[in-house]
mmCIF file of C-alpha atoms in Angstrom:
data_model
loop_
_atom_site.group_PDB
_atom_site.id
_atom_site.type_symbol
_atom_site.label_atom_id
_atom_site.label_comp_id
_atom_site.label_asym_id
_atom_site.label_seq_id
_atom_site.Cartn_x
_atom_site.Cartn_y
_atom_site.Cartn_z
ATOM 1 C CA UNK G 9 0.000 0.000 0.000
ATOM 2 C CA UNK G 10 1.560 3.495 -1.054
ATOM 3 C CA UNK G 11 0.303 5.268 1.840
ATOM 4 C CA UNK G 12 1.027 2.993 4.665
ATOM 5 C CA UNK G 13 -1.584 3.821 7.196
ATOM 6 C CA UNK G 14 -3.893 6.399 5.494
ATOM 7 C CA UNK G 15 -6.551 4.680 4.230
ATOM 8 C CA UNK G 16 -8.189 3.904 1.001
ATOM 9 C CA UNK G 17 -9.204 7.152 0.461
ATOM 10 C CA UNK G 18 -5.803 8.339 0.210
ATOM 11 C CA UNK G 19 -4.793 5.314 -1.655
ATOM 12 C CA UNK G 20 -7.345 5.912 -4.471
ATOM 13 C CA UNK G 21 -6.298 9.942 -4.929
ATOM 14 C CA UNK G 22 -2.300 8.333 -5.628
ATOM 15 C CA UNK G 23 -3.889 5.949 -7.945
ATOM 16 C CA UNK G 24 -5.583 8.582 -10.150
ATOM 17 C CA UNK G 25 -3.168 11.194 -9.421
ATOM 18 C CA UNK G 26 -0.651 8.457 -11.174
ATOM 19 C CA UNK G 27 -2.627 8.290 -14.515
ATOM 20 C CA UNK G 28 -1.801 12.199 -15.178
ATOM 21 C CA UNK G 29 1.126 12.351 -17.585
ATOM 22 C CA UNK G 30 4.097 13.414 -15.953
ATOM 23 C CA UNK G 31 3.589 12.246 -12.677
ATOM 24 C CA UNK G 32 5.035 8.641 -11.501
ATOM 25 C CA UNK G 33 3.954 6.846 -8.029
ATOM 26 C CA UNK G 34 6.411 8.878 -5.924
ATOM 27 C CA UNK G 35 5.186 12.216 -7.528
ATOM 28 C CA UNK G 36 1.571 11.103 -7.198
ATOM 29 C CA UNK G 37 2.699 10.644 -3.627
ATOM 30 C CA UNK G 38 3.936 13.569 -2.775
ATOM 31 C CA UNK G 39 0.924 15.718 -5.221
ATOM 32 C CA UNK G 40 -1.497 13.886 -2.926
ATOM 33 C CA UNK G 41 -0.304 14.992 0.435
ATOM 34 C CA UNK G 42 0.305 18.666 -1.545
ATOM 35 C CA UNK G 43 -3.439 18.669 -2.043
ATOM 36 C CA UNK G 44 -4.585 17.682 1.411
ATOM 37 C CA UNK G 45 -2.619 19.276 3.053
ATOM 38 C CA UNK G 46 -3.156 22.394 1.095
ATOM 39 C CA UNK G 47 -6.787 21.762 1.279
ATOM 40 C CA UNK G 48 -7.853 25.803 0.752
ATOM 41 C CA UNK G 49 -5.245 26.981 -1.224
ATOM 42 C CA UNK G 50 -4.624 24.036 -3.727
ATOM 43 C CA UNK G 51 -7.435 21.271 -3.824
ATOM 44 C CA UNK G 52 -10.125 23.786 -3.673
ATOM 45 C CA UNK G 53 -8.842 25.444 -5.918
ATOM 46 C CA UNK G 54 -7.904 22.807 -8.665
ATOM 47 C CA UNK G 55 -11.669 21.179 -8.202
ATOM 48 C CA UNK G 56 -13.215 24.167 -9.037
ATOM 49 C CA UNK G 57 -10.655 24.602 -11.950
ATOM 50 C CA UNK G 58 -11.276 20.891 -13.502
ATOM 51 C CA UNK G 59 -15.212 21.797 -13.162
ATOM 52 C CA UNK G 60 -14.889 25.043 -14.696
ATOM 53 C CA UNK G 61 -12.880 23.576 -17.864
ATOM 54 C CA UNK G 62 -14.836 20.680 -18.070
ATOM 55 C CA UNK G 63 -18.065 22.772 -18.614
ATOM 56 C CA UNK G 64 -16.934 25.377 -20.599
ATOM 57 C CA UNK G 65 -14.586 23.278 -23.184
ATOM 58 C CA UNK G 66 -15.439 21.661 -26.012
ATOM 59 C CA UNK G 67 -14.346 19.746 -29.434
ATOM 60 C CA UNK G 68 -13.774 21.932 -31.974
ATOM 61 C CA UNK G 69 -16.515 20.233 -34.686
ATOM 62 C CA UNK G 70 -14.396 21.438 -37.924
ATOM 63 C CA UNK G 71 -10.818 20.740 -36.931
ATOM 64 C CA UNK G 72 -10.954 18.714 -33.086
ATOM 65 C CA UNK G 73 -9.158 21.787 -31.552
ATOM 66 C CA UNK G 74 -10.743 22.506 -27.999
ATOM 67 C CA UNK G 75 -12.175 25.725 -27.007
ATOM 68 C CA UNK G 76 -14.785 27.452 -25.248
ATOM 69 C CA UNK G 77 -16.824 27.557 -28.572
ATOM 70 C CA UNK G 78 -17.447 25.539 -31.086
ATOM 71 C CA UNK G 79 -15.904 26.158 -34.020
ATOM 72 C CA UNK G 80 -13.293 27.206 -32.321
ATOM 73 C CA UNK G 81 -11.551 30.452 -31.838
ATOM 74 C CA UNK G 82 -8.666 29.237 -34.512
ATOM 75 C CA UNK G 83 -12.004 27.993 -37.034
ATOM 76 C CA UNK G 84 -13.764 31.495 -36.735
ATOM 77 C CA UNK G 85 -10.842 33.845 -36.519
ATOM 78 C CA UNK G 86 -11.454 35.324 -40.500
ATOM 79 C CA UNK G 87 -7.423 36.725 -40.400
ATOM 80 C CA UNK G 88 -6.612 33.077 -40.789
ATOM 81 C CA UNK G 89 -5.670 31.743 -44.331
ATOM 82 C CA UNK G 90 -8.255 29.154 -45.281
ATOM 83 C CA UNK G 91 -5.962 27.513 -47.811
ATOM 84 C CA UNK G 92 -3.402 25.864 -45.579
ATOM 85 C CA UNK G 93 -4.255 22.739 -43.250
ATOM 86 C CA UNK G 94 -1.922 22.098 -40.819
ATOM 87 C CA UNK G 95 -2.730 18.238 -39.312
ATOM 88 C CA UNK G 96 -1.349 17.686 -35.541
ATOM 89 C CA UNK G 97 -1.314 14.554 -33.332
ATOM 90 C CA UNK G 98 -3.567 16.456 -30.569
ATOM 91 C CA UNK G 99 -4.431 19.537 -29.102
ATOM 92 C CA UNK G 100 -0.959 19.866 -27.010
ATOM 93 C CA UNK G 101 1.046 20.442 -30.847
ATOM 94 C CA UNK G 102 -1.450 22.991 -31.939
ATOM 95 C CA UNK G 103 -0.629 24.426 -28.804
ATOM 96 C CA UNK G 104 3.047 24.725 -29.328
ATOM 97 C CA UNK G 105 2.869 25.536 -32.918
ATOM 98 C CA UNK G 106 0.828 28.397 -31.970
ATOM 99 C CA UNK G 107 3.225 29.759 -29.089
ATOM 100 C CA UNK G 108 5.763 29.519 -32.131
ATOM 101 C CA UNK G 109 3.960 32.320 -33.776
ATOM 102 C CA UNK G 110 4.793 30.070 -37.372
ATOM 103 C CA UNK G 111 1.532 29.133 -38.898
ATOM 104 C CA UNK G 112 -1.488 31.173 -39.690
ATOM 105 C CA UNK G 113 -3.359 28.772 -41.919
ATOM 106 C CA UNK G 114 -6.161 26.149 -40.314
ATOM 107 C CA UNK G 115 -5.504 23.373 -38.044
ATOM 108 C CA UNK G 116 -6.844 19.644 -38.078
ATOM 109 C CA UNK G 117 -5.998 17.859 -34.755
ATOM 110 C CA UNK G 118 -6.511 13.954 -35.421
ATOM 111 C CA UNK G 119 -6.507 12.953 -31.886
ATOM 112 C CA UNK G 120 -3.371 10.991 -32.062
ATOM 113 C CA UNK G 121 -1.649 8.959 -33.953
ATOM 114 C CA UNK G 122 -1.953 5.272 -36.078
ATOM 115 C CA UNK G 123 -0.372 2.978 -33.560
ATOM 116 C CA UNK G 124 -0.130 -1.099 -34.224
ATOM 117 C CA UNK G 125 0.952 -1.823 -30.828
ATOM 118 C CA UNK G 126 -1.641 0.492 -28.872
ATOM 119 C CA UNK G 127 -4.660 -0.635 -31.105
ATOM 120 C CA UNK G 128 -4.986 3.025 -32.858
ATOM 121 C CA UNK G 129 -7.139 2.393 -36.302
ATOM 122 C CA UNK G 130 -7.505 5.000 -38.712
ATOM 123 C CA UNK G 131 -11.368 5.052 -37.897
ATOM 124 C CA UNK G 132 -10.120 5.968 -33.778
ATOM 125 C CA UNK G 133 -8.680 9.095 -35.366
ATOM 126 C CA UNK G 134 -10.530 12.512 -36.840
ATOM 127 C CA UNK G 135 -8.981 11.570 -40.185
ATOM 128 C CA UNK G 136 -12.291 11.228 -42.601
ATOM 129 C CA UNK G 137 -13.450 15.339 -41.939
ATOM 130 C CA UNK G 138 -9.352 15.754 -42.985
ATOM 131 C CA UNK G 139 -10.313 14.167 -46.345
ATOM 132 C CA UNK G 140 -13.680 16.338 -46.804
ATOM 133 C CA UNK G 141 -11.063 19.281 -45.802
ATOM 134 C CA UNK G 142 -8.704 18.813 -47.876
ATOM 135 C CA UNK G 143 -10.729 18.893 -51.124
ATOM 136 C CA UNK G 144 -9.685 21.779 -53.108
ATOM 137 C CA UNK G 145 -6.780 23.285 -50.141
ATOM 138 C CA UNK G 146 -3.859 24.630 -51.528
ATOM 139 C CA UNK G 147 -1.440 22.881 -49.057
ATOM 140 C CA UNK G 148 -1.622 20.320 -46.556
ATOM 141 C CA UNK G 149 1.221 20.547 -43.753
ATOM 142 C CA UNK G 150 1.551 16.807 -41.738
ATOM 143 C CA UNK G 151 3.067 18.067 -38.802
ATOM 144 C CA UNK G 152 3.405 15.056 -36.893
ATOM 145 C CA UNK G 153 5.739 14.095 -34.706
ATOM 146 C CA UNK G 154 9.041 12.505 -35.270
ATOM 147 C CA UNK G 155 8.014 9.217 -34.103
ATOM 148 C CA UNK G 156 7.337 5.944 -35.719
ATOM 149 C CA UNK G 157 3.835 6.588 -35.005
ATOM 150 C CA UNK G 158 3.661 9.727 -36.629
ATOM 151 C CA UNK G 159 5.708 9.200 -39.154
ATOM 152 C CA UNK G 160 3.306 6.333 -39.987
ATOM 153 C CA UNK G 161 0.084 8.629 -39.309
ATOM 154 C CA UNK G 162 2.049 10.630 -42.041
ATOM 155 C CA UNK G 163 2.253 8.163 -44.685
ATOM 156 C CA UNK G 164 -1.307 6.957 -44.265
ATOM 157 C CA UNK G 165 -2.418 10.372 -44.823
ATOM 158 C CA UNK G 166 -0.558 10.994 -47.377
ATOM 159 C CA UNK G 167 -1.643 8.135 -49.381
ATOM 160 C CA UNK G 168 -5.018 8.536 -48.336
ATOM 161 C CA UNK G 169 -5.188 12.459 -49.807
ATOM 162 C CA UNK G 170 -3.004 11.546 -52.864
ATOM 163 C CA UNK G 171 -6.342 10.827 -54.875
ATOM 164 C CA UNK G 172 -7.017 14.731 -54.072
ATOM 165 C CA UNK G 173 -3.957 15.862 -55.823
ATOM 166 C CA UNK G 174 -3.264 18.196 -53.089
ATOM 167 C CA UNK G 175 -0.103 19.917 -52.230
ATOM 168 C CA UNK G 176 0.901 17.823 -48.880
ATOM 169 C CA UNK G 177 4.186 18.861 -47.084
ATOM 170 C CA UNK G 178 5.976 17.754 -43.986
ATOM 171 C CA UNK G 179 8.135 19.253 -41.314
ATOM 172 C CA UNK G 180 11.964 19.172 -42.220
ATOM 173 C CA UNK G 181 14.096 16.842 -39.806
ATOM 174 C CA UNK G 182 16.961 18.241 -38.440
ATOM 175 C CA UNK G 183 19.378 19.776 -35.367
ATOM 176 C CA UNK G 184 16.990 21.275 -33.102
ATOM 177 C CA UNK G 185 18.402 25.054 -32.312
ATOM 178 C CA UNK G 186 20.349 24.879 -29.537
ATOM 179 C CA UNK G 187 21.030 21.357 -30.443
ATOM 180 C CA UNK G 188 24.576 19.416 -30.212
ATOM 181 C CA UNK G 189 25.403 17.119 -32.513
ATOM 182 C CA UNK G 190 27.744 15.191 -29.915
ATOM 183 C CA UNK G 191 23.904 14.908 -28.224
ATOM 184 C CA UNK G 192 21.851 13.842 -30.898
ATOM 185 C CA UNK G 193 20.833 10.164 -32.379
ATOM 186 C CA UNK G 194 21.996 8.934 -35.549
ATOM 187 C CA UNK G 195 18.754 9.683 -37.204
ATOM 188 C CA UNK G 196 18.826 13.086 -36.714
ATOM 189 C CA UNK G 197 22.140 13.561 -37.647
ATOM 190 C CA UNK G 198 21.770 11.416 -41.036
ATOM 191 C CA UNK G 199 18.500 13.776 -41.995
ATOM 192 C CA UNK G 200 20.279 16.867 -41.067
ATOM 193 C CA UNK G 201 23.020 15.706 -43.469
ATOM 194 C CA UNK G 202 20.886 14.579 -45.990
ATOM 195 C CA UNK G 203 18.798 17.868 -45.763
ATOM 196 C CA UNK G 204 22.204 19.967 -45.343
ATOM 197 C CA UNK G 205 21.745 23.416 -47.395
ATOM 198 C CA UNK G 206 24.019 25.882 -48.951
ATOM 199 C CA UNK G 207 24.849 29.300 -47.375
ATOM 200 C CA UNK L 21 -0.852 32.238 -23.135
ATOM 201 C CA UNK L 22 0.005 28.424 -22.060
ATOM 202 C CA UNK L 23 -2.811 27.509 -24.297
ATOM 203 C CA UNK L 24 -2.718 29.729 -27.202
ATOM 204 C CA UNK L 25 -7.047 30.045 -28.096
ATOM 205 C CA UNK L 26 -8.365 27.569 -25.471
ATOM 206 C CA UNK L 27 -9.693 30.388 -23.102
ATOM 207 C CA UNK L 28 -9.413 31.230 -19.649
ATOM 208 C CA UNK L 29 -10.948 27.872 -17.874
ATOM 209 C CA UNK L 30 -7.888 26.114 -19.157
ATOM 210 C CA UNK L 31 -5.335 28.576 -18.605
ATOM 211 C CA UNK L 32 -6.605 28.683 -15.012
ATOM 212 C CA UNK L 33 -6.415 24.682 -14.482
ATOM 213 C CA UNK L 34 -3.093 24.561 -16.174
ATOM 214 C CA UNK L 35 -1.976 27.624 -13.428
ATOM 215 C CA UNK L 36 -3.317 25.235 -10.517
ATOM 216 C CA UNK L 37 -1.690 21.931 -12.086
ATOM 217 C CA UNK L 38 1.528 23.254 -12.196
ATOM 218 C CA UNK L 39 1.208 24.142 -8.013
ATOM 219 C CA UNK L 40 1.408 20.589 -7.572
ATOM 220 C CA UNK L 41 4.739 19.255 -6.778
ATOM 221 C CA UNK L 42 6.822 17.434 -9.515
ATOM 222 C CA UNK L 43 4.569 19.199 -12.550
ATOM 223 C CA UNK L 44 5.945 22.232 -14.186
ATOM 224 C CA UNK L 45 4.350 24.266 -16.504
ATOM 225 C CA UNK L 46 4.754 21.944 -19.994
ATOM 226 C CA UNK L 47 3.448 18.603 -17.644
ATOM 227 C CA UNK L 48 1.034 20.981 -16.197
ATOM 228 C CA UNK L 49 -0.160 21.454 -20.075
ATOM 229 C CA UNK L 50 -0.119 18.016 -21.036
ATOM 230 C CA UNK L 51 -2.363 17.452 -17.805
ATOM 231 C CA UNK L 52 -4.827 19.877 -18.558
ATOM 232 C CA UNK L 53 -5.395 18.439 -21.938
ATOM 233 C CA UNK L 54 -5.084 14.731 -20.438
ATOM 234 C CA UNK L 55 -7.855 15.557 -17.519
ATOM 235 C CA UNK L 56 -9.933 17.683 -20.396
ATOM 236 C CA UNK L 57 -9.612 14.848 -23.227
ATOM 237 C CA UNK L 58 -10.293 11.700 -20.447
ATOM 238 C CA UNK L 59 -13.207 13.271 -18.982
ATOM 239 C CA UNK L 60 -14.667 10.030 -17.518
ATOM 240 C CA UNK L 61 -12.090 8.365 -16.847
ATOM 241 C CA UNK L 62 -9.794 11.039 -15.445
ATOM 242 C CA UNK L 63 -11.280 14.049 -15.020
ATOM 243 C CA UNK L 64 -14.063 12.653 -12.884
ATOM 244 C CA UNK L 65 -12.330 10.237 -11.196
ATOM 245 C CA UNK L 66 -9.446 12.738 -9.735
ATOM 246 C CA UNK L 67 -12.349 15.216 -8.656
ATOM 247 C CA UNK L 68 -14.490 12.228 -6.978
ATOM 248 C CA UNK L 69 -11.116 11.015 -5.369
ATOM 249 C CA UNK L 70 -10.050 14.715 -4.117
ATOM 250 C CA UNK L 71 -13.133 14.869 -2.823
ATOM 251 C CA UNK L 72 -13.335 11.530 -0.939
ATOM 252 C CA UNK L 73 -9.725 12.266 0.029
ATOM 253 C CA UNK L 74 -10.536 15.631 1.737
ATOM 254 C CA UNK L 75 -13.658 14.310 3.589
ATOM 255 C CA UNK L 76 -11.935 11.538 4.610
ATOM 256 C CA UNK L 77 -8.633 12.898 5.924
ATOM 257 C CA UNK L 78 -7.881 14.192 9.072
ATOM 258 C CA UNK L 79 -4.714 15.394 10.902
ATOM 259 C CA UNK L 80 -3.778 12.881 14.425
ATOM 260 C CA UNK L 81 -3.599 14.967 16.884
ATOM 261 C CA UNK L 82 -1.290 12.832 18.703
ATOM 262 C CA UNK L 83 1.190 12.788 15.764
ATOM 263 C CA UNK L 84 0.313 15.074 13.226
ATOM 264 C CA UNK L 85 0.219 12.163 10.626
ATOM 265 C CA UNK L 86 -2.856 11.909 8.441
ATOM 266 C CA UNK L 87 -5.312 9.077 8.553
ATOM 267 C CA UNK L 88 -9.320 8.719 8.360
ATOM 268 C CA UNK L 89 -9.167 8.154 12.261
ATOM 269 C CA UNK L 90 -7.943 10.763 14.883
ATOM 270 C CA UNK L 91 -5.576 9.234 16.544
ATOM 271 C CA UNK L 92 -4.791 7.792 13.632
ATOM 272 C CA UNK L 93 -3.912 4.060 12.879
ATOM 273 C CA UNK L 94 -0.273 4.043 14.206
ATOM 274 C CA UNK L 95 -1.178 5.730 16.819
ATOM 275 C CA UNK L 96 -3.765 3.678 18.046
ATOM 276 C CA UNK L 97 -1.998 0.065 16.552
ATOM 277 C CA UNK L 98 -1.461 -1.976 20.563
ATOM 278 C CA UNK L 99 1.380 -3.343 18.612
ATOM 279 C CA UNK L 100 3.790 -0.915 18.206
ATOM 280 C CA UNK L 101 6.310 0.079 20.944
ATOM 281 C CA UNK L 102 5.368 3.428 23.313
ATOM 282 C CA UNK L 103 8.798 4.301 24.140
ATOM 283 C CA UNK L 104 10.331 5.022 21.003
ATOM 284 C CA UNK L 105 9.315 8.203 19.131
ATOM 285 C CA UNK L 106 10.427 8.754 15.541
ATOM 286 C CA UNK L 107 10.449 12.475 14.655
ATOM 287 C CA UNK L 108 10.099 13.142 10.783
ATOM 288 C CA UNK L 109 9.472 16.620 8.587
ATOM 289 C CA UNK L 110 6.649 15.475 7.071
ATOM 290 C CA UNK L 111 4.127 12.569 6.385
ATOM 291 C CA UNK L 112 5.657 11.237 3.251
ATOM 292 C CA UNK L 113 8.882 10.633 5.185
ATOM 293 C CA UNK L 114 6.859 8.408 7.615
ATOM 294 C CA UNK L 115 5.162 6.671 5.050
ATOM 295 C CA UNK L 116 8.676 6.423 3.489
ATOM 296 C CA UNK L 117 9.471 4.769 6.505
ATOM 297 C CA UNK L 118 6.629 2.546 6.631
ATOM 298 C CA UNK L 119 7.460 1.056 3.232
ATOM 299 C CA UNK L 120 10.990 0.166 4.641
ATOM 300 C CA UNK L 121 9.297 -1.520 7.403
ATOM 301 C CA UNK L 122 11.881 -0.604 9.972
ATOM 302 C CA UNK L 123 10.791 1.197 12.579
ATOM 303 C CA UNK L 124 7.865 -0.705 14.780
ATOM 304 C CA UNK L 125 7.742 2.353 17.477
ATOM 305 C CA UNK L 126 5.667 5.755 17.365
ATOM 306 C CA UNK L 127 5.804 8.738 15.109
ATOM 307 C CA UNK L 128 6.363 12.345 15.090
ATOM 308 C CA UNK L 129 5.554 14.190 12.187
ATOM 309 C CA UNK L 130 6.715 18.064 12.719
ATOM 310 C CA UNK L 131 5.085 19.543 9.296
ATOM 311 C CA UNK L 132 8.440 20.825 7.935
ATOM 312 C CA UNK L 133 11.635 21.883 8.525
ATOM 313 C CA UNK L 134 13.162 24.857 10.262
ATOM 314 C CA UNK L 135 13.963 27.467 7.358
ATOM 315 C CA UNK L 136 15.147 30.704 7.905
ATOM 316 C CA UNK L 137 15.063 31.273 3.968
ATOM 317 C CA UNK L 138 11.355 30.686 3.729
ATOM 318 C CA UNK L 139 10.353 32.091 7.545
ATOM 319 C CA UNK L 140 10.171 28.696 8.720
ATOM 320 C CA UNK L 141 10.274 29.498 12.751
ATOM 321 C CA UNK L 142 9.810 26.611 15.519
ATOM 322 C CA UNK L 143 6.464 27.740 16.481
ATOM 323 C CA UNK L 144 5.294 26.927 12.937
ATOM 324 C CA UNK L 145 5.934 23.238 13.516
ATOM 325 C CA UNK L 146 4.223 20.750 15.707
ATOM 326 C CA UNK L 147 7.231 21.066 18.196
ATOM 327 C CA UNK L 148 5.467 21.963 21.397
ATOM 328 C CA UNK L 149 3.633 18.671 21.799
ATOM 329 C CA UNK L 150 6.739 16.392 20.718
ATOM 330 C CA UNK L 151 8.240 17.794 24.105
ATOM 331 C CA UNK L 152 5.274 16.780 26.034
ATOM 332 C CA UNK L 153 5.733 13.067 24.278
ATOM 333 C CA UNK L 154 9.262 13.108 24.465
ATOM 334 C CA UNK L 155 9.359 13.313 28.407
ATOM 335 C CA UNK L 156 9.751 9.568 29.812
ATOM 336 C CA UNK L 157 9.997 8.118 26.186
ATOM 337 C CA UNK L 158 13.375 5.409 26.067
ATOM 338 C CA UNK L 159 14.461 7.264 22.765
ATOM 339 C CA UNK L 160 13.652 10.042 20.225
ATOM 340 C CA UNK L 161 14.883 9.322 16.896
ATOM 341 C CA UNK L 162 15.555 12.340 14.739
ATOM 342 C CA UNK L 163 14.952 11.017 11.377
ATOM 343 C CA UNK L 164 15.295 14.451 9.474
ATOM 344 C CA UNK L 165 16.330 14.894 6.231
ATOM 345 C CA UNK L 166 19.871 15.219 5.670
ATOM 346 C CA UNK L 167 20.045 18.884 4.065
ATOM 347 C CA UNK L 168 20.459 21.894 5.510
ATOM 348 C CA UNK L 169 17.394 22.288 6.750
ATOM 349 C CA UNK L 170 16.564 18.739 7.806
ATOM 350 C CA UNK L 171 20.144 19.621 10.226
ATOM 351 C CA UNK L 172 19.263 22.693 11.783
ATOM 352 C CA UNK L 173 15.956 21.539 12.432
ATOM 353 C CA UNK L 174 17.808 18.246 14.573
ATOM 354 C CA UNK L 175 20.554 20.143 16.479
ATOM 355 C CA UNK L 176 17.065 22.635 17.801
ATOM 356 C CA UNK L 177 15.342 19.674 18.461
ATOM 357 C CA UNK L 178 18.674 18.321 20.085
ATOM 358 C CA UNK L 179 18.795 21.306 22.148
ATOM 359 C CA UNK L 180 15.159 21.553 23.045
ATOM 360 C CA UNK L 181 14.822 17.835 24.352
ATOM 361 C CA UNK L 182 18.664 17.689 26.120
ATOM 362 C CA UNK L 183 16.674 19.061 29.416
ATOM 363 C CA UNK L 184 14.817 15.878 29.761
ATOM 364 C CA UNK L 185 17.427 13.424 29.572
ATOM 365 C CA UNK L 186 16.188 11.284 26.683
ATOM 366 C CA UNK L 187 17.986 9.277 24.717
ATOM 367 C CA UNK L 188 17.895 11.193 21.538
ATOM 368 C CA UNK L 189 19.491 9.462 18.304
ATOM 369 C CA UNK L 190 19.791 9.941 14.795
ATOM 370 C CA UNK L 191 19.893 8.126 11.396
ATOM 371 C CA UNK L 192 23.665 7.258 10.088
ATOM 372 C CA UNK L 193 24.674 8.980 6.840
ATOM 373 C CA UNK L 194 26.749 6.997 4.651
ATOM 374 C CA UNK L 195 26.828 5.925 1.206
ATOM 375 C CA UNK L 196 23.189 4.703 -0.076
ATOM 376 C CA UNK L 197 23.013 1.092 -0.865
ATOM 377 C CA UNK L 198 23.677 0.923 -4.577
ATOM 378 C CA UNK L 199 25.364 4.047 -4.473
ATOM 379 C CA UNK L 200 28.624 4.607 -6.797
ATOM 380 C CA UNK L 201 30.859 6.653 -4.932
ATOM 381 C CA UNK L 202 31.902 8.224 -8.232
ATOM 382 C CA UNK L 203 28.633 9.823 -8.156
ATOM 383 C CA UNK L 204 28.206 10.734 -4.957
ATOM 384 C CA UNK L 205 29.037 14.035 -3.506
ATOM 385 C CA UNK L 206 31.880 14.757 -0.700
ATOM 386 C CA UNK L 207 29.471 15.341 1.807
ATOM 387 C CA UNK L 208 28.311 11.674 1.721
ATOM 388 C CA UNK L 209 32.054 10.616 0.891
ATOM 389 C CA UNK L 210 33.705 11.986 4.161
ATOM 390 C CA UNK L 211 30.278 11.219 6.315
ATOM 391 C CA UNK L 212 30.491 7.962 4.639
ATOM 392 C CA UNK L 213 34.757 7.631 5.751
ATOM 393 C CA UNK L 214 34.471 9.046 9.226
ATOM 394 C CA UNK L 215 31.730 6.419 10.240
ATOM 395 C CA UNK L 216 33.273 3.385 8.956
ATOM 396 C CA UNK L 217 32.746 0.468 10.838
ATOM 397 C CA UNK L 218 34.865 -2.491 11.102
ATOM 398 C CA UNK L 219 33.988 -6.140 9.133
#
C-alpha cells in the first residue's frame, strides 16, 4: 500500500493522481499529500478549476481543436488563411505551434496517432473530416511528430489524400536550435546531413 | 498564453496543475489536456477522489500524521512500541518509513523543517507537543532529512529535548546502498569515511 496507514481514500487519490502524464507513483505521492494538506489553497482550488474547464470546453466540430466555442476560436478567426491545413497529433502540438507564432493557416488535430501496438485504427482518429477538408486546399502541412507513429500517421495520410492531388508537405528533420550534434541520435544527424543546405 | 485560443478555464487549471509538486508548466499542459480529453475516466475520477480524500482525511492529533481516524492508525496500533518516538518533517517521510518496514515504534511528524530562507520558525511546527511526548519516552529518533534544513531543524530539536534526559538518536549517513561513490558528492564521501565500521 503506497500510503502505509492512510486509508483507502488516500490510496485511491495516488492511484488517479498516477494516470496524469508526468507524474510517476512517488510524484503522485507527494501531489497527494500537496493537495490535502493544502486543502484551501490548492485542492479547492484545482476542483473548481477541472469543473470550470470541463463545462466550458469543447471539441472543436471542424478541426478537433478545444475551445470554449465551437468552431473554435482558430475555425472562426477570418485573419486566418483558409488555404493551408496544418494536421497535428492532438491539441498539445497545436498548442506549441501556436506559441511559435509560425503558422497562420487552419488546423486539423486527429486525436493521435496510427499505432499497431496500442490498437490506434484510422477510424479511432478525426482523419475522414481531414479528407472532406482537404478537397480543393492549396497545401496540406503533416506536422506530426518525429516518431514511428507519426511518421506512420504521415504516410497513411498521405496516401489517403493523394487521390485529391493536393499539395501535402511535412516538417523538415533536423538539429533542433540549440542542439549538439555530440547529443543527438543517428537519425537526426543522417536527416540533417541529408537535408544539409548551402549558405 | 500556455494555451494559445483555449480560453481562460484552461489557462486557469493549467496555473493550478503546475502548483502541484513534480509538474511544471509543460506537464502541467499536457495534464490539462489529459484531464480535459479523459473526462470520464480522469477528469471525474481525480475530482471524486479529491473529494473523498478531503472528507476523509484528518490530521492525528497525537502525531500530526494523516489518517481517516484521529488518533490515527499508528497511533492507536497496541502493537507498536510506546517508548520510542520517531520524529520526521513530514508525512511522506513516515510513510517512506513505513514502506521500509523498519521502525515498529511511534511517530512524530513536525510539518516541515526549520527554514530561515522561507520564515520557517519553531512555532510553525508541531514542536510543542513532541516535548510533552518526548518526556519519559526510552528514545527520540531524529529522522530528518539530511540537508540543511533537515540539520538545523535536529541540532534545535537536540537542544530543546537535552533538558529531559532522553535518549535522543539519529539516522547514520553513509553511502546509499547501490550508491557509486563516483557519483556521490563529498558530503556523503567523508560522512560515509568518518563512520566506517569495522567487518
Amino acid at each position: 500500500m503506497a500510503s502505509a496507514q492512510a486509508g483507502q481514500e488516500i490510496d485511491r487519490l495516488i492511484q488517479v493522481l498516477a494516470k496524469l502524464p508526468g507524474l510517476g507513483p512517488r510524484s503522485a505521492r507527494r501531489a497527494a499529500l500537496a493537495l490535502l494538506k493544502r486543502r484551501e489553497t490548492l485542492l479547492e482550488p484545482l476542483a473548481q478549476a477541472m469543473a470550470n474547464a470541463a463545462a466550458a470546453l469543447k471539441q472543436c466540430s471542424a478541426c478537433g481543436n478545444l475551445d470554449t466555442a465551437d468552431p473554435c476560436g482558430l475555425c472562426r478567426n477570418p485573419e486566418r488563411e483558409n488555404g493551408v491545413i496544418c494536421v497535428v497529433e492532438d491539441v498539445a502540438d497545436l498548442w506549441a505551434l501556436e506559441r511559435a507564432g509560425v503558422f497562420r493557416g487552419r488546423y486539423h488535430v486527429l486525436g493521435g496517432a496510427l499505432s499497431a501496438l496500442d490498437g490506434v485504427t484510422p477510424d479511432r482518429l478525426n482523419i475522414g473530416p481531414l479528407r472532406e477538408r482537404a478537397r480543393g486546399a492549396g497545401e496540406i502541412i503533416l506536422a506530426m511528430n518525429a516518431t514511428v507513429e507519426g511518421q506512420t500517421t504521415s504516410h497513411y495520410l498521405l496516401d489517403l489524400l493523394e487521390p485529391l492531388q493536393v499539395k501535402v508537405t511535412r516538417l523538415a528533420l533536423g538539429v533542433p536550435v540549440g542542439g549538439e550534434l555530440d547529443y543527438l541520435d543517428e537519425g537526426t544527424l543522417s536527416a540533417a546531413f541529408k537535408a544539409r543546405r548551402e549558405f
